[in-house]
Amino acid sequence: MAAQGAGRPNMRQALESAGAHFLNLVEIGIVKTFIDYKVFDQIVDEGDIAISEVAVKVGGEEALLERFSNYLIAAGILASTAPGRIAHTERSRAYRTGEIAAGFIVHVYNLFLRPMARWTEYFETNGLAEPKDAHKIPLGLATGHPDSDMYGVLDAEPKLAVLFNRAQAGSASIYSLKGVYDFGWLQKAPTQPGERPAIVDIGGGSGLALRDILVDNPFVPPEQCAVLDLPKTIEQTKSQLNEDLRSVRLIGGTMFETLPQPVRGALIYQFRRVLSDFLDNAIVQALKQVREACAPDSRVLIIEELLHPNQSKFSLAQDISVMNFGGKRRSEAMFRKLAAQAGFNVNAVYRGPATDFGVVELLPA
Ligand SMILES: C[S@@+](CC[C@H](N)C(=O)[O-])C[C@H]1O[C@@H](n2cnc3c(N)ncnc32)[C@H](O)[C@@H]1O
């Protein structure tokens, strides 16, 4: 038997590895289609159902559903009790409408798989490089808006915007600052009711991050807090406003322009899960606007998943995913560099316990 040459790939292993990529793609295609057509919802929780019956219920062709089901049975995602019949497994139950895993698959499909399918064309046109222009992104190419930035794409694709916002809301609670960042210093800060703003959440969206802070730190006066976000987002926030946020100021605007009077000189400016969606130059521009609005004792909190050595594969995959819309995960050192360009120093970095998120606290230089 001939010895394997050093450095020569083992053909069987190589094919198995390549085949695994292929199987993952087939799987996500079928699972996504079954989620779209609510096939998993039709399967009774206990017991089984005929594929022919499912086909009638979802308005699909039995032959196709059988073919797709056969794959999912072989993959262990569905079970089969008899020919032509399917039953749930723990894995398929997680893909019923409203389940987090189902939302995640749809999100990955739209914001990763679709843009990724255009990478060849994207790199041929733009060079093998990270997006350098927010208006030239793989997501734009994939959705038929090749000159739009991410928010332009979401404006033009309301269904995609709903899915995007749902995914953000679904993961919001994992970034709790309780036990991570101590807001206690606000109690000693020179502010009186009706005076300078306490916390301004820039890109605060639904305001739920601010709400958590207010609940955990009852000494922070809500009427001295604000959410500044794009006018469209603020409209949406107002239409479904959480009870606890009734006295918070909701201000439509953009972080790329001079901050309006009511949010100038705040004690804290917070950017949570906002800056990773942008290119370096945009981040510097936004931070410069905040710097210009700061009082000497203002602090800025950047709350993001921070890259670090020993990063999990999942976290690195998410970094690649946000590249599709011009985003990027950054390390503390990368934020430090951008902050310096905008006139800030990093005062401290606090890390969340379970996930990779952290808080980079900046002080005006
Ligand atoms: C990923 S969401 C994060 C929402 C919220 N901070 C959270 O952690 O749940 C990004 C937010 O940034 C907002 N945003 C995008 N561009 C903005 C801009 N130019 N100025 C202010 N906010 C912006 C979006 O409308 C959205 O609410």
Short mmCIF file of N, CA and C in Angstrom, two decimals, residues 267-271 287 290 294 298-302 344 360-363:
data_model
loop_
_atom_site.label_atom_id
_atom_site.label_comp_id
_atom_site.label_asym_id
_atom_site.label_seq_id
_atom_site.Cartn_x
_atom_site.Cartn_y
_atom_site.Cartn_z
N LEU A 267 -24.83 63.35 30.59
CA LEU A 267 -23.84 62.63 31.40
C LEU A 267 -23.36 61.39 30.66
N ILE A 268 -24.31 60.69 30.04
CA ILE A 268 -23.93 59.46 29.32
C ILE A 268 -24.54 59.48 27.92
N TYR A 269 -23.69 59.18 26.94
CA TYR A 269 -24.18 58.86 25.60
C TYR A 269 -23.91 57.38 25.40
N GLN A 270 -24.95 56.68 24.99
CA GLN A 270 -24.80 55.23 24.84
C GLN A 270 -25.04 54.83 23.39
N PHE A 271 -24.15 53.99 22.87
CA PHE A 271 -24.38 53.38 21.55
C PHE A 271 -24.42 51.87 21.79
N LEU A 287 -18.93 59.64 16.34
CA LEU A 287 -18.29 59.96 17.62
C LEU A 287 -17.88 61.44 17.69
N VAL A 290 -20.82 63.43 18.74
CA VAL A 290 -21.06 63.29 20.17
C VAL A 290 -20.01 64.09 20.95
N CYS A 294 -20.53 66.92 23.91
CA CYS A 294 -20.18 66.50 25.28
C CYS A 294 -19.88 67.69 26.20
N SER A 298 -18.87 64.33 30.50
CA SER A 298 -19.71 63.33 29.80
C SER A 298 -18.92 62.04 29.62
N ARG A 299 -19.65 60.93 29.58
CA ARG A 299 -19.01 59.65 29.25
C ARG A 299 -19.79 59.02 28.10
N VAL A 300 -19.07 58.27 27.28
CA VAL A 300 -19.72 57.60 26.15
C VAL A 300 -19.54 56.10 26.33
N LEU A 301 -20.63 55.36 26.20
CA LEU A 301 -20.55 53.91 26.33
C LEU A 301 -20.77 53.26 24.97
N ILE A 302 -19.81 52.47 24.55
CA ILE A 302 -19.99 51.68 23.33
C ILE A 302 -20.23 50.24 23.78
N PHE A 344 -11.56 61.16 21.86
CA PHE A 344 -11.89 60.46 23.11
C PHE A 344 -10.74 59.55 23.53
N VAL A 360 -17.25 49.62 26.30
CA VAL A 360 -16.05 50.45 26.22
C VAL A 360 -16.47 51.85 26.65
N GLU A 361 -15.90 52.31 27.75
CA GLU A 361 -16.28 53.63 28.28
C GLU A 361 -15.25 54.66 27.82
N LEU A 362 -15.76 55.70 27.16
CA LEU A 362 -14.88 56.76 26.64
C LEU A 362 -15.05 58.05 27.43
N LEU A 363 -13.96 58.78 27.56
CA LEU A 363 -14.02 60.13 28.16
C LEU A 363 -13.45 61.12 27.15
#
